[in-house]
Short mmCIF file of C-alpha atoms in Angstrom, two decimals:
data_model
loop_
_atom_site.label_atom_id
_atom_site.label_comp_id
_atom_site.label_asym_id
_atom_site.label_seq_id
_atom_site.Cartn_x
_atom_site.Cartn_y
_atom_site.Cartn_z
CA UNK A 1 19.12 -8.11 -1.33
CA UNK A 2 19.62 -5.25 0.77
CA UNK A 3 23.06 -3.21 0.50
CA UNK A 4 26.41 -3.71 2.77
CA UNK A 5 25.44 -1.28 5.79
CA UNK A 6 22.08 -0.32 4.75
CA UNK A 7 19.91 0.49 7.88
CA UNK A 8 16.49 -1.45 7.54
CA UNK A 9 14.04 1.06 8.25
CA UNK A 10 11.01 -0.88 7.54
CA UNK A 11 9.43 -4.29 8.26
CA UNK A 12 6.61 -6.15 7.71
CA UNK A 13 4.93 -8.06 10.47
CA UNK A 14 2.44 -10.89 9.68
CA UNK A 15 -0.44 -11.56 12.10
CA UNK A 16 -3.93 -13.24 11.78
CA UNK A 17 -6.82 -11.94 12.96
CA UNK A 18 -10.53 -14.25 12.75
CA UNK A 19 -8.74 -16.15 9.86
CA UNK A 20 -7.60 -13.10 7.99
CA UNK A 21 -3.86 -12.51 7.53
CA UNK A 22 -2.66 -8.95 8.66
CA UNK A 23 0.20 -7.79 6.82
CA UNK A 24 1.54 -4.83 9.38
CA UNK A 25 4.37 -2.15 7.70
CA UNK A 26 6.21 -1.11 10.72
CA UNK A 27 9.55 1.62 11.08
CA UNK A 28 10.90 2.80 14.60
CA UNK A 29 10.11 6.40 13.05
CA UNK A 30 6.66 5.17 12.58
CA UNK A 31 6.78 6.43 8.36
CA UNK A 32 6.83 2.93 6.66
CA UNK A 33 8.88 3.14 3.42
CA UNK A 34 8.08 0.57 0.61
CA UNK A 35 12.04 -0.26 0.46
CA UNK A 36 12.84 -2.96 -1.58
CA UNK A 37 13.11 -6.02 0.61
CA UNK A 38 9.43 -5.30 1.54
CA UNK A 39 8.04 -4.90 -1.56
CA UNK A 40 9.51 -8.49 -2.24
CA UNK A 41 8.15 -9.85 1.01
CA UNK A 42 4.76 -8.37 0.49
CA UNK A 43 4.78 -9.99 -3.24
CA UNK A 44 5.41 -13.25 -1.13
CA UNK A 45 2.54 -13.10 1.07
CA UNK A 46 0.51 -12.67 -1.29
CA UNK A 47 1.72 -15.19 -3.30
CA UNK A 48 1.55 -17.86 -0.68
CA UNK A 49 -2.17 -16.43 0.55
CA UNK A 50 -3.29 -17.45 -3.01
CA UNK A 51 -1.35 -20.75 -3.20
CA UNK A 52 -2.96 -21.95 -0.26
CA UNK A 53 -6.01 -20.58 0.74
CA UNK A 54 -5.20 -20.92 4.02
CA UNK A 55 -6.59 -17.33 5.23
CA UNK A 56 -10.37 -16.16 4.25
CA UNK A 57 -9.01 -12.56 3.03
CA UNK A 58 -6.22 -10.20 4.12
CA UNK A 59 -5.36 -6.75 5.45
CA UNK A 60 -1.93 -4.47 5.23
CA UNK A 61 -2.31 -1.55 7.18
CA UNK A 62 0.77 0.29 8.61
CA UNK A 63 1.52 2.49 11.76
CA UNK A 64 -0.64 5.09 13.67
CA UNK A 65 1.11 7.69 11.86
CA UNK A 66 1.13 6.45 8.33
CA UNK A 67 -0.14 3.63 5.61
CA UNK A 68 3.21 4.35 4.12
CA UNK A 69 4.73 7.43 2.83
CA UNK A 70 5.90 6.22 -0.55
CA UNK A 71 9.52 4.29 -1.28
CA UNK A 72 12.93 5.26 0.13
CA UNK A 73 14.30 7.63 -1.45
CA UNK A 74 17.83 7.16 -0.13
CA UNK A 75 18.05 3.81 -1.10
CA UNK A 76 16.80 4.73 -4.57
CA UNK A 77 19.37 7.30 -4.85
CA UNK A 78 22.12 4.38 -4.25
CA UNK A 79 20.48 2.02 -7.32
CA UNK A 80 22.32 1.82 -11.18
CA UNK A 81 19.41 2.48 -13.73
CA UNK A 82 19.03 -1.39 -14.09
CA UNK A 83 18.39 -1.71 -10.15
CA UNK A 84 16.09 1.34 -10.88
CA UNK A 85 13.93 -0.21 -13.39
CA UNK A 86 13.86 -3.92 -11.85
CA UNK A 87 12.70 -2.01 -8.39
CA UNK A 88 9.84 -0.07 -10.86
CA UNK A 89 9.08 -3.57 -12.48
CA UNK A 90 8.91 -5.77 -9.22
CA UNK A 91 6.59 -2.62 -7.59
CA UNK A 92 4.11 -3.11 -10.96
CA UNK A 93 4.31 -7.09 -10.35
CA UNK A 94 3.57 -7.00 -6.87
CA UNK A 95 0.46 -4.83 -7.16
CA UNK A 96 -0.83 -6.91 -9.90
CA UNK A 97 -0.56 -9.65 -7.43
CA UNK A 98 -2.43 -7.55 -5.27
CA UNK A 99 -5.17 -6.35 -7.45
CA UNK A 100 -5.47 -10.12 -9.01
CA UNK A 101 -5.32 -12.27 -5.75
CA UNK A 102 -8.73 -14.41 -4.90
CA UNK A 103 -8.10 -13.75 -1.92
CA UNK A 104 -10.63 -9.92 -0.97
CA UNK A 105 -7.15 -7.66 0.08
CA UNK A 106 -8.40 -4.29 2.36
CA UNK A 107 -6.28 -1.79 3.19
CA UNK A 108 -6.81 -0.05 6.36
CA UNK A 109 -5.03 3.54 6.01
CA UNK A 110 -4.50 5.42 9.26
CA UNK A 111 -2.27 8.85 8.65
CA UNK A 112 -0.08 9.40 5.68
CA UNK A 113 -1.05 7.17 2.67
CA UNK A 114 1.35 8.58 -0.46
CA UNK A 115 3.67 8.00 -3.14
CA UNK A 116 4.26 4.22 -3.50
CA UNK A 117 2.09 3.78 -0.33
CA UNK A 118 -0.87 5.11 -1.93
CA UNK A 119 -0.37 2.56 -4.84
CA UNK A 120 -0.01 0.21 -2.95
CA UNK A 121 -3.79 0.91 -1.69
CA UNK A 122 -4.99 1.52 -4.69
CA UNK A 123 -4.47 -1.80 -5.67
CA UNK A 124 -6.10 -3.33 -2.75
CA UNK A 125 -9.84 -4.31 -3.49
CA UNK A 126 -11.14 -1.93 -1.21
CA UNK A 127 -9.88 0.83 1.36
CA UNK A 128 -10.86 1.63 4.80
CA UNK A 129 -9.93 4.61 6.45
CA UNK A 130 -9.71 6.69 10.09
CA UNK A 131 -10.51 10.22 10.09
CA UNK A 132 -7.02 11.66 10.00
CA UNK A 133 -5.84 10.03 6.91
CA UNK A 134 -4.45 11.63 3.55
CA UNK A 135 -3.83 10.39 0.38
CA UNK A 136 -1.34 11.63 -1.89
CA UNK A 137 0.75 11.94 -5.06
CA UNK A 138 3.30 14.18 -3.94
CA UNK A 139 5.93 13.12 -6.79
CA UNK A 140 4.29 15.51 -9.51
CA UNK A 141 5.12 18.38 -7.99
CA UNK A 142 9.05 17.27 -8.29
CA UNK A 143 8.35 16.42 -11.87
CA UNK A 144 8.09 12.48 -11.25
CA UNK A 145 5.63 10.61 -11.70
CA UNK A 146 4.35 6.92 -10.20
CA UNK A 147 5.53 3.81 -11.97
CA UNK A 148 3.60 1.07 -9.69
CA UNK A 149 -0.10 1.41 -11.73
CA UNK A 150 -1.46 4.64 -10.03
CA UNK A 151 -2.02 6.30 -12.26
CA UNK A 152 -4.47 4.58 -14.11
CA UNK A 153 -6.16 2.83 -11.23
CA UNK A 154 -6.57 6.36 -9.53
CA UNK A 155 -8.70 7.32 -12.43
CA UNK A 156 -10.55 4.05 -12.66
CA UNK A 157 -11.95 5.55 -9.14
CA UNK A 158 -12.00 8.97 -8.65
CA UNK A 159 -11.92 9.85 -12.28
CA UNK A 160 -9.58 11.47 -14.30
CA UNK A 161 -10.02 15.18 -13.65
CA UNK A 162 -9.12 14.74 -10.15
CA UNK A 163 -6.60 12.55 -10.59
CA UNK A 164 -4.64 14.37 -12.95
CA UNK A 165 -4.65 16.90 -10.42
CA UNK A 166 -3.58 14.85 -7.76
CA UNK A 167 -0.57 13.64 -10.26
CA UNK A 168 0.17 16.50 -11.50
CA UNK A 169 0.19 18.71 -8.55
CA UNK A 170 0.53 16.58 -5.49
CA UNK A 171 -2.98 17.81 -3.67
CA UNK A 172 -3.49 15.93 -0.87
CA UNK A 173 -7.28 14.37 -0.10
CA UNK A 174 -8.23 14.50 3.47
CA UNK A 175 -10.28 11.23 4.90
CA UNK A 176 -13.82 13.09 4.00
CA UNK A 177 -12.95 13.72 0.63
CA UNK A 178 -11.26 10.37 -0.28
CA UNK A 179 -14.53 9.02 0.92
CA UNK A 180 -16.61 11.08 -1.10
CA UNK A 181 -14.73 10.68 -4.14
CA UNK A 182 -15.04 6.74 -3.94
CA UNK A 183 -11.37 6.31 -2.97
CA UNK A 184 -11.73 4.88 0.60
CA UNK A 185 -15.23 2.61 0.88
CA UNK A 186 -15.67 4.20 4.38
CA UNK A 187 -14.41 6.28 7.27
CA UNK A 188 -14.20 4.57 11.15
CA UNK A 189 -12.57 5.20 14.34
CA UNK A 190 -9.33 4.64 15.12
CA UNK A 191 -10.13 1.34 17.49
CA UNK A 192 -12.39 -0.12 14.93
CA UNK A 193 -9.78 0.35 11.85
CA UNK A 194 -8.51 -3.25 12.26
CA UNK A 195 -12.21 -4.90 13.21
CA UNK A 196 -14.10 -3.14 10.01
CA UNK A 197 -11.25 -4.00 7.81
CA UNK A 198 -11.44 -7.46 8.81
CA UNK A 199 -15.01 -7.83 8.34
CA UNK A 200 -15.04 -6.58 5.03
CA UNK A 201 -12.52 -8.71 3.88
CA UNK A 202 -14.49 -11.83 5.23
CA UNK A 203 -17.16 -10.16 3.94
CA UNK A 204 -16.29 -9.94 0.71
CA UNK A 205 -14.78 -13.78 0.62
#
């Protein structure tokens, strides 16, 4: 439920493209948030893609300028500690959905991909990218880090020296190196993002 007067800053738009369901994050600033009502609607989707097999695979990508740029921090600054630590228990529910759905889940990461958003990648099966992307775990350099599963799935693929750096000290990959460390399973153009994420997750189905 969102709260009295709160200004919805994200949404999540649901398309289908060749029989694969698109799951779009969307703001009018262009920085999807991973607010609380989408985390929720996200854990829906996915629920509902399993359920029914009614899609071959899926996709969530988000705006030109960013995957998503981690949760809102304003609205986290208005939860009680028990809002606090449902929000951190629905995030690690959701992305076991995610990483446990039969259904092949890509994410297609143009821009910013950090925080929350970059867990929420990370437990996608597999991760496209465009050239200008960056990945990111800018909360250990404020002393706080992910709750969502990132930080052992980050490991599980890159390994853990550079992880713990990228925990611990909020370095920030570029496209290249996110594709040479094994975190993104390729680079494309911008135009083809959508297409090649598409195809991989029919692929993979």
């Amino acid at each position: 439920m969102l709260c009295k007067g709160m200004k919805v800053a994200t949404s999540l738009r649901c398309t289908v493209r060749e029989r694969v369901l698109v799951l779009t994050l969307e703001s009018d600033e262009g920085l999807p948030r991973i607010q609380r009502h989408i985390l929720k609607e996200i854990g829906r989707r996915v629920e509902r893609l399993d359920a029914t097999r009614e899609f071959g695979g899926c996709v969530i990508t988000g705006t030109e300028r960013a995957f998503a740029v981690g949760a809102d921090i304003a609205e986290l600054a208005r939860l009680t500690p028990a809002e606090a630590y449902e929000f951190s228990r629905e995030g690690q529910r959701v992305m076991r959905l995610i990483e446990r759905s039969r259904a092949p889940i890509v994410a297609a990461v143009r821009g910013y991909c950090m925080g929350g958003g970059l867990d929420l990648a990370l437990a996608c099966h597999s991760r496209i990218a465009t050239g200008d992307a960056i990945f990111a775990h800018p909360g250990g350099a404020l002393g706080i880090l992910t709750g969502w599963g990132g930080t052992q799935r980050l490991s599980r693929l890159i390994g853990r020296g550079q992880a713990l750096e990228m925990l611990s000290t909020g370095r920030r990959l570029s496209a290249q190196e996110a594709h040479e460390c094994g975190l993104v399973a390729r680079t494309v153009p911008a135009d083809d993002l959508l297409s090649v994420a598409a195809q991989l997750s029919r692929g993979i189905a």
